Tab-separated table of C-alpha atoms in Angstrom:
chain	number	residue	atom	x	y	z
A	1	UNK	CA	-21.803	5.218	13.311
A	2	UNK	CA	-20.966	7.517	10.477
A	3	UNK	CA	-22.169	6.585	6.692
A	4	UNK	CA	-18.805	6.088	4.593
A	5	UNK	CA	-17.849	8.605	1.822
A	6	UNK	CA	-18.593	7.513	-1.659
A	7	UNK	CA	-15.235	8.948	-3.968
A	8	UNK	CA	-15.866	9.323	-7.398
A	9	UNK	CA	-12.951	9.427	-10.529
A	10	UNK	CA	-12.509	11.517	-13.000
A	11	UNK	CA	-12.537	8.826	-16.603
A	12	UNK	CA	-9.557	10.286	-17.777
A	13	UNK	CA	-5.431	9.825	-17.173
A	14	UNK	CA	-4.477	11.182	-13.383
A	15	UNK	CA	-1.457	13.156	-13.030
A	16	UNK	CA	0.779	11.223	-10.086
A	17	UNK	CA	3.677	13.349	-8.256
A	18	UNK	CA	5.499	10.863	-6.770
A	19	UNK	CA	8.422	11.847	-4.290
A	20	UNK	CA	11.626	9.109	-3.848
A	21	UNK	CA	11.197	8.083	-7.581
A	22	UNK	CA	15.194	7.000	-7.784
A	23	UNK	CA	14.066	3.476	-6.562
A	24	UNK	CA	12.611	1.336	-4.475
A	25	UNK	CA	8.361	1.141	-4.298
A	26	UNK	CA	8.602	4.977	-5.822
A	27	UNK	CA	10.442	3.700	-9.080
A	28	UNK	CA	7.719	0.464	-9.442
A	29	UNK	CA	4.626	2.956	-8.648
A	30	UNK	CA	5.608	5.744	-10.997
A	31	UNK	CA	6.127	2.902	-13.878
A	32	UNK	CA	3.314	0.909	-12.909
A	33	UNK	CA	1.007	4.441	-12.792
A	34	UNK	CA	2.964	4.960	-16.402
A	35	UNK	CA	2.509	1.349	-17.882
A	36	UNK	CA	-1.141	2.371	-17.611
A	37	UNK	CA	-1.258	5.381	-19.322
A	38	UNK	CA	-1.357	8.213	-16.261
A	39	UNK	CA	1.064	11.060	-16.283
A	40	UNK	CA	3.797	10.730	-13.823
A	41	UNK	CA	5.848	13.441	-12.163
A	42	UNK	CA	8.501	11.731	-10.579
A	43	UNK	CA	10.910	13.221	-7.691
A	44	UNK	CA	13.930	12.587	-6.464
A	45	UNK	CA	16.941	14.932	-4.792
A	46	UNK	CA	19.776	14.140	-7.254
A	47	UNK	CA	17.831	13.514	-10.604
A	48	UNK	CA	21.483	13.375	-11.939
A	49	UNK	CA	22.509	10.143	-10.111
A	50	UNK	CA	20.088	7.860	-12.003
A	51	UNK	CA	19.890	9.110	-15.538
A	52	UNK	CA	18.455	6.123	-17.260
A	53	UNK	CA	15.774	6.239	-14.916
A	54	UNK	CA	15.093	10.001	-15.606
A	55	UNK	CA	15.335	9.086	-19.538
A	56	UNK	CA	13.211	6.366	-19.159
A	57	UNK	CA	10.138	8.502	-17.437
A	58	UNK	CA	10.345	11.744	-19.709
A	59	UNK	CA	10.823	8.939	-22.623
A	60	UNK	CA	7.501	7.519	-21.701
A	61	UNK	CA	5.966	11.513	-21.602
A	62	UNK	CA	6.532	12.196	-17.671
A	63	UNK	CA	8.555	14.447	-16.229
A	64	UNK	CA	11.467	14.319	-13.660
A	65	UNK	CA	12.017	17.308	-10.914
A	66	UNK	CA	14.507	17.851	-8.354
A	67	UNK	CA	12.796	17.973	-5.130
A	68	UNK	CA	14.434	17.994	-1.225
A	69	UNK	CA	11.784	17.183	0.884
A	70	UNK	CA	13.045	18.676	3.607
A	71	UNK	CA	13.738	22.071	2.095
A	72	UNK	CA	11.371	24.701	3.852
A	73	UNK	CA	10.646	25.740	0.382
A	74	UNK	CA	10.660	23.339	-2.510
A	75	UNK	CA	7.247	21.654	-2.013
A	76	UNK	CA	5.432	25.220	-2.933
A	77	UNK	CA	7.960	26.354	-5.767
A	78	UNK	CA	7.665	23.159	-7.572
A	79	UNK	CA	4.149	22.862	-7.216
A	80	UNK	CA	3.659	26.455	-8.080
A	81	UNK	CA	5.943	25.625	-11.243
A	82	UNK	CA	3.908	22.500	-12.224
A	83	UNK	CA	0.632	24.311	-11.935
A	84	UNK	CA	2.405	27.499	-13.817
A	85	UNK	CA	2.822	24.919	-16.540
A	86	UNK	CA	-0.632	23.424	-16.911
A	87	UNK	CA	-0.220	20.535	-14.906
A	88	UNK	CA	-3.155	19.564	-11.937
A	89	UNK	CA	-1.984	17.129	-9.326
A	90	UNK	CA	-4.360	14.238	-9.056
A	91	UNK	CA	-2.490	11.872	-7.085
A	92	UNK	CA	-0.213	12.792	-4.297
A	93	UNK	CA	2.280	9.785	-3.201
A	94	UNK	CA	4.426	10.891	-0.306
A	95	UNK	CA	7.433	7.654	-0.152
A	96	UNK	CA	10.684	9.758	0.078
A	97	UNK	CA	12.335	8.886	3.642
A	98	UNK	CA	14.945	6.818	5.505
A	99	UNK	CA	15.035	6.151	9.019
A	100	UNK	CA	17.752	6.262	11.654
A	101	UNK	CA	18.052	3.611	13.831
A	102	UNK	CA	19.123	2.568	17.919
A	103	UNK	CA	17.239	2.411	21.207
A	104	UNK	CA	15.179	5.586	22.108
A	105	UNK	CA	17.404	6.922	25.009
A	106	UNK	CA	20.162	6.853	22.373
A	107	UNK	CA	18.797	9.370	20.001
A	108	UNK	CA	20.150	12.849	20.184
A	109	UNK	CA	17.415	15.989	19.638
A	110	UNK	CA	19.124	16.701	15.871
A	111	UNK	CA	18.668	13.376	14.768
A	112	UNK	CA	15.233	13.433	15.966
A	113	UNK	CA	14.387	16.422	14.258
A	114	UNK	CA	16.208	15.272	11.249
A	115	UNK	CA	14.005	12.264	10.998
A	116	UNK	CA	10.873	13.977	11.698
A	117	UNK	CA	12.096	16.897	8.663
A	118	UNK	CA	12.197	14.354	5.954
A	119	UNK	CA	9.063	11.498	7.596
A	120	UNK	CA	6.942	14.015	8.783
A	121	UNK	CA	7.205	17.692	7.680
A	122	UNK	CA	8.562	17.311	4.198
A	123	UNK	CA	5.304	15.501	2.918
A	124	UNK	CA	3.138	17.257	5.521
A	125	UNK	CA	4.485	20.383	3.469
A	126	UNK	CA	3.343	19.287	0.181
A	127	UNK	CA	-0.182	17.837	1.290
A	128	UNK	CA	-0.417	21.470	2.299
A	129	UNK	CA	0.421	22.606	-1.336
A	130	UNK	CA	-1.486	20.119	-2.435
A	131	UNK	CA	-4.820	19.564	-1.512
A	132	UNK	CA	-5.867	23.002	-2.026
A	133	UNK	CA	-5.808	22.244	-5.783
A	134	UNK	CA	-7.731	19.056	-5.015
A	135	UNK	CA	-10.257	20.296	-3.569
A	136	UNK	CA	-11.229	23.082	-5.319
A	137	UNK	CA	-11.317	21.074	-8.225
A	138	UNK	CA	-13.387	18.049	-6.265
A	139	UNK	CA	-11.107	15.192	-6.932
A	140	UNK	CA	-7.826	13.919	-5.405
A	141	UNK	CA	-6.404	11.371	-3.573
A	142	UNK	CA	-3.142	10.959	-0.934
A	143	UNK	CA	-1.088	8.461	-0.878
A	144	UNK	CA	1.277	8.311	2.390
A	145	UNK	CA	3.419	5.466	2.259
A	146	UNK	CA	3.743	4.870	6.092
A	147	UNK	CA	4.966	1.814	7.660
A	148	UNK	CA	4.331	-0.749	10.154
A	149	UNK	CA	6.735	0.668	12.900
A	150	UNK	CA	4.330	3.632	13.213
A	151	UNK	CA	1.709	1.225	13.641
A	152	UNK	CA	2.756	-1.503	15.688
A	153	UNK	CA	6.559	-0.339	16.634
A	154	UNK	CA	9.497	-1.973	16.484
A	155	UNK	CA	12.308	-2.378	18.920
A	156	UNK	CA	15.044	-0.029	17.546
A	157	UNK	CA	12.724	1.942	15.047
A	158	UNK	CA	11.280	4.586	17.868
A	159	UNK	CA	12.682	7.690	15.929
A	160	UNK	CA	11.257	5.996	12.423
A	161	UNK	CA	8.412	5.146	14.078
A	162	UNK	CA	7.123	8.164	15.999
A	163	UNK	CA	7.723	10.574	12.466
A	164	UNK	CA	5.246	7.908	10.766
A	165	UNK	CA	2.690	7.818	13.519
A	166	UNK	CA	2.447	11.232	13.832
A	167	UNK	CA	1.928	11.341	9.569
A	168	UNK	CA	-0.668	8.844	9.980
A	169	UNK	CA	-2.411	10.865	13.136
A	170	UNK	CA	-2.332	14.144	10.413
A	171	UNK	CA	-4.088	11.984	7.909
A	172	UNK	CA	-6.197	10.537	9.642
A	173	UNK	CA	-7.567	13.815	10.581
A	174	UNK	CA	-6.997	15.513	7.323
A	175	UNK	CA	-8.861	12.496	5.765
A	176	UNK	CA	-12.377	13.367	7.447
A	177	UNK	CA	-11.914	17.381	6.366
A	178	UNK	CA	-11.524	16.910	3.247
A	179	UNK	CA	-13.581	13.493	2.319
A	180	UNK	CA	-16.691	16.114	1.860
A	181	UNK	CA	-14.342	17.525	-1.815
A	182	UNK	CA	-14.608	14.272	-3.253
A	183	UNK	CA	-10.362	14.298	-1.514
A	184	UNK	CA	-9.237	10.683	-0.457
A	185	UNK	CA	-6.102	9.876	2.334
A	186	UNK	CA	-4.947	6.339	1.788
A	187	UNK	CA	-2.371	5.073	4.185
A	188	UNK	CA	-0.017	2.016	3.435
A	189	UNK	CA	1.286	0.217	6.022
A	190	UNK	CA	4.704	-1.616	4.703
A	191	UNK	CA	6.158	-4.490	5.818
A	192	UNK	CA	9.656	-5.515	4.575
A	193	UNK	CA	9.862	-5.452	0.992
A	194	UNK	CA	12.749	-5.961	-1.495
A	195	UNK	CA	13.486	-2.128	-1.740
A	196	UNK	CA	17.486	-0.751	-0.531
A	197	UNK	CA	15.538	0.646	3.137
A	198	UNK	CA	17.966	-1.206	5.267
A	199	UNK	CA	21.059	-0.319	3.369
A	200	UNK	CA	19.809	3.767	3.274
A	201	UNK	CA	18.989	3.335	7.441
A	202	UNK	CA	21.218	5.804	9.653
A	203	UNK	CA	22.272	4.715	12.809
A	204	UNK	CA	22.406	6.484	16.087
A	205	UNK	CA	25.327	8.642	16.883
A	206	UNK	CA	25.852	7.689	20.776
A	207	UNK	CA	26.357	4.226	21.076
A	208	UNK	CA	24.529	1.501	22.042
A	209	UNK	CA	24.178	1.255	26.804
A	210	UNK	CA	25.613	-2.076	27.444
A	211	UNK	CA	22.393	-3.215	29.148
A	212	UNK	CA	20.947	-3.362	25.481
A	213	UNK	CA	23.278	-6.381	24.417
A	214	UNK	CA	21.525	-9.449	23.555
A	215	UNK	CA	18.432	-7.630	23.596
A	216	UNK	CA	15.558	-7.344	20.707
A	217	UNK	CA	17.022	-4.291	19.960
A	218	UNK	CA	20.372	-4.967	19.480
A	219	UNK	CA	19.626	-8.121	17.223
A	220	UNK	CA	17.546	-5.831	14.898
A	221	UNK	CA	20.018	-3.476	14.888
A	222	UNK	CA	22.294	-6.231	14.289
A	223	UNK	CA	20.446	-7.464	11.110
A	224	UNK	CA	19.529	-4.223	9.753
A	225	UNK	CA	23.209	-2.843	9.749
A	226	UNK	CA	24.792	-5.956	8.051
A	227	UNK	CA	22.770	-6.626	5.496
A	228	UNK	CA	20.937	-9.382	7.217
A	229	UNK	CA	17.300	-8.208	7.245
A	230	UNK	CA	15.248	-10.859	4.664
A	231	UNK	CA	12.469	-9.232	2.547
A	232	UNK	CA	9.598	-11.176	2.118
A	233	UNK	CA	7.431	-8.842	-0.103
A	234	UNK	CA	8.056	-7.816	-3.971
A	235	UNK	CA	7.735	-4.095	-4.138
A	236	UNK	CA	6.657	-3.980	-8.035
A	237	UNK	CA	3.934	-6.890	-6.458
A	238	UNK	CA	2.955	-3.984	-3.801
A	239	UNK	CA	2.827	-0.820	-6.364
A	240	UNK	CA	0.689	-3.235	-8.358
A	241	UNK	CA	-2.064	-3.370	-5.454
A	242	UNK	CA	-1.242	0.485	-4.593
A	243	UNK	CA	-2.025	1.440	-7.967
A	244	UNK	CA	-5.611	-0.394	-8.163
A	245	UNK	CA	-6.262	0.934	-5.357
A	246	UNK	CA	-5.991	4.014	-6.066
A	247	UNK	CA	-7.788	3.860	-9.332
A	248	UNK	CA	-10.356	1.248	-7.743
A	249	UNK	CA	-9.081	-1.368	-10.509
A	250	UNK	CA	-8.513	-5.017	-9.606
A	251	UNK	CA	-7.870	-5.437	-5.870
A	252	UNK	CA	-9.227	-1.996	-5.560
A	253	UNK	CA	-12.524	-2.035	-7.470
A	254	UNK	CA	-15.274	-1.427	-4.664
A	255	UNK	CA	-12.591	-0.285	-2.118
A	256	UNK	CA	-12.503	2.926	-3.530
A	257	UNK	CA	-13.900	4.807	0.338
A	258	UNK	CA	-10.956	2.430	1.807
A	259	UNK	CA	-8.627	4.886	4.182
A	260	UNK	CA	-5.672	1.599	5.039
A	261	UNK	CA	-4.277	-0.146	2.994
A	262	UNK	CA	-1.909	-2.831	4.278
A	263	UNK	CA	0.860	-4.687	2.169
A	264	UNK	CA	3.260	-7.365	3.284
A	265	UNK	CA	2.404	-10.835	4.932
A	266	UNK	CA	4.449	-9.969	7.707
A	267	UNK	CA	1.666	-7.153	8.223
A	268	UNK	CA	-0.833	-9.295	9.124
A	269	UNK	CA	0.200	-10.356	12.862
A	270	UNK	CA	1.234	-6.916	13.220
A	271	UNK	CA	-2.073	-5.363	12.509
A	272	UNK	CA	-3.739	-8.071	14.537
A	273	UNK	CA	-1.526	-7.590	17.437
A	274	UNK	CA	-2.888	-4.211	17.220
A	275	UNK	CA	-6.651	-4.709	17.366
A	276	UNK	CA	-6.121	-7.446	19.962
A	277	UNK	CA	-3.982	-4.655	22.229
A	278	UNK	CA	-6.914	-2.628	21.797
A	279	UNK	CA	-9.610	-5.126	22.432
A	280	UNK	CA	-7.721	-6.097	25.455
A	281	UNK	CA	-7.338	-2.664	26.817
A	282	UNK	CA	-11.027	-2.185	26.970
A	283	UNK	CA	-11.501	-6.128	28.322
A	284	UNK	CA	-9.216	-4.961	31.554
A	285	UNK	CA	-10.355	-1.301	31.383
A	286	UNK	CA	-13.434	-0.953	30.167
A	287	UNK	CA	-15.596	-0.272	33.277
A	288	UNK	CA	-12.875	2.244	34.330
A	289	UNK	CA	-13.035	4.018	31.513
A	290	UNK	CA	-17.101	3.986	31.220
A	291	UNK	CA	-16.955	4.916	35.623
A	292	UNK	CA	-14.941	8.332	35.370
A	293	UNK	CA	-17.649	10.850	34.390
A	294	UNK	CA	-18.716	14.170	35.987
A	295	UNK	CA	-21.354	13.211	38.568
A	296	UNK	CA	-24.906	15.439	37.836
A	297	UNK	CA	-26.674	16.577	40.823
C-alpha cells in the first residue's frame, strides 16, 4: 500500500484564482478565502454584468479578470499577465461550468463537445498553466469542483457527467505526479446546493424519444427545467468546509493529504452506492478476475 504524502503550507496569505466568481459556490469561496485575509483573483466572462460584486472584491484588495474558459487562449494570457504583475498562484479553484441536459441518445456531437470545452478542457487548460508555477516553487493546491453525476451518474446528466468524470480521471492522475512538489488535487463532489445550476442548465436540442415518458429521466428533466429541483445544501455552508480544507483549518486540520472531499447530505448514499457497486463487482467477479492470467510453462 503506498505511504500518503505529507503537504506542507506556506504561513503566509495564498493567492486564490477562482474561475465562475459571478455567483454561486465561486462568489461564497472567493469571499470566504477574502474574509480571511488571502488574496483573491476572481473570474468571471462578463465582469461587467455584476459590478457590485467586482467593487466589492477589488474593494477588499483582490482583483477581478475577464476570463472564457473555453477560449483556446485565455487561461495562458491571463496567467502570463498575473505572473507579469507579481502575482504567484497558490490556489487553483476550477467551478466555472453549466451542464446541458436530456437522455444520452439525444445529445448531438456539438453539444457534446460544447460541454466537454467549458467541464473539461477549459480548467484542464489552466491546471496546465498552472501547476508549472506550483511546482517549481514547491507549494500549491487544485481545487476541481466536480460533482456527483461524474461520480455516481444521474439519469439525464450523461453529457454533464462524462466531462466531470473524465476531470476527475485527469486529477486523479495528475494528483500522484505532482504530490512529490509539495502540489495537492482536491476533488469536491457536489450535491444540490442553493446555487442558480438548474436555472443556467441547457437542454438538449432533439427532443425527448417517446419511450422516455414517465421515465427517471424525464421526471428529472421535468424538475430541473421548471424550477422544481429542491436544494438541500447552503453553498456559503460548503465554501466554509472547502476553504478549511484547503488551508487544513477547522474541518480540515489533519486532512491536509485528503484527495475527496465530499459536500452535500444527499452525497452520502451516492458515494456509498458507489463503494457497494464496487464491492459487489468483485463479490460476483472476483475469482474471474483473479483466473484470467497468462499461464507459465
Amino acid at each position: 500500500m503506498a505511504t500518503q504524502t505529507t503537504f506542507t503550507k506556506p504561513n503566509r496569505p495564498l493567492t486564490w484564482l477562482i474561475t465562475g466568481s459571478s455567483s454561486g459556490l465561486g462568489l461564497s469561496l472567493a469571499r470566504a478565502a477574502q474574509s480571511n485575509g488571502h488574496i483573491v483573483i476572481a473570474t468571471s466572462r462578463q465582469p461587467s454584468r455584476t459590478p457590485a460584486l467586482v467593487s466589492e472584491i477589488t474593494q477588499n484588495g483582490g482583483e477581478w479578470h475577464t476570463l472564457d474558459v473555453n477560449s483556446a487562449t485565455a487561461a495562458s494570457e491571463l496567467v502570463s499577465k498575473l505572473e507579469s504583475a507579481g502575482h504567484r498562484i497558490d490556489v487553483l479553484v476550477n467551478n466555472a461550468g453549466y451542464a446541458i441536459l436530456g437522455a444520452v441518445e439525444q445529445f448531438s456531437d456539438e453539444e457534446l463537445r460544447a460541454q466537454m470545452e467549458t467541464v473539461y478542457f477549459g480548467p484542464s487548460r489552466l491546471i496546465r498553466v498552472v501547476v508549472p508555477g506550483m511546482r517549481e516553487r514547491r507549494f500549491g493546491v487544485v481545487v476541481n469542483i466536480s460533482s456527483g453525476a461524474g461520480l455516481e451518474g444521474r439519469d439525464s446528466m450523461g453529457a454533464y457527467a462524462a466531462a466531470k468524470a473524465a476531470m476527475d480521471g485527469l486529477c486523479k492522475v495528475l494528483g500522484k505526479e505532482v504530490a512529490p512538489f509539495n502540489v495537492r488535487l482536491l476533488t469536491v463532489w457536489l450535491g444540490v446546493f442553493n446555487t442558480q445550476f438548474g436555472t443556467g442548465c441547457l437542454s438538449a436540442a432533439n427532443p425527448l424519444p417517446v419511450d422516455y415518458v414517465g421515465s427517471v429521466a424525464a421526471h428529472m428533466l421535468d424538475t430541473i427545467r421548471n424550477g422544481k429541483l429542491v436544494a438541500d445544501g447552503d453553498k456559503d455552508k460548503a465554501a466554509k468546509a472547502i476553504y478549511e480544507v484547503v488551508v487544513g483549518e477547522g474541518v480540515g486540520a489533519g486532512h491536509e493529504s485528503e484527495a475527496f472531499l465530499p459536500l452535500g447530505r444527499d452525497m452520502i448514499p451516492r458515494v456509498e452506492l458507489v463503494r457497494d457497486r464496487l464491492i459487489h463487482a468483485l463479490d460476483v467477479f472476483g475469482d474471474v478476475a483473479g483466473n484470467v492470467y497468462v499461464e507459465k510453462e
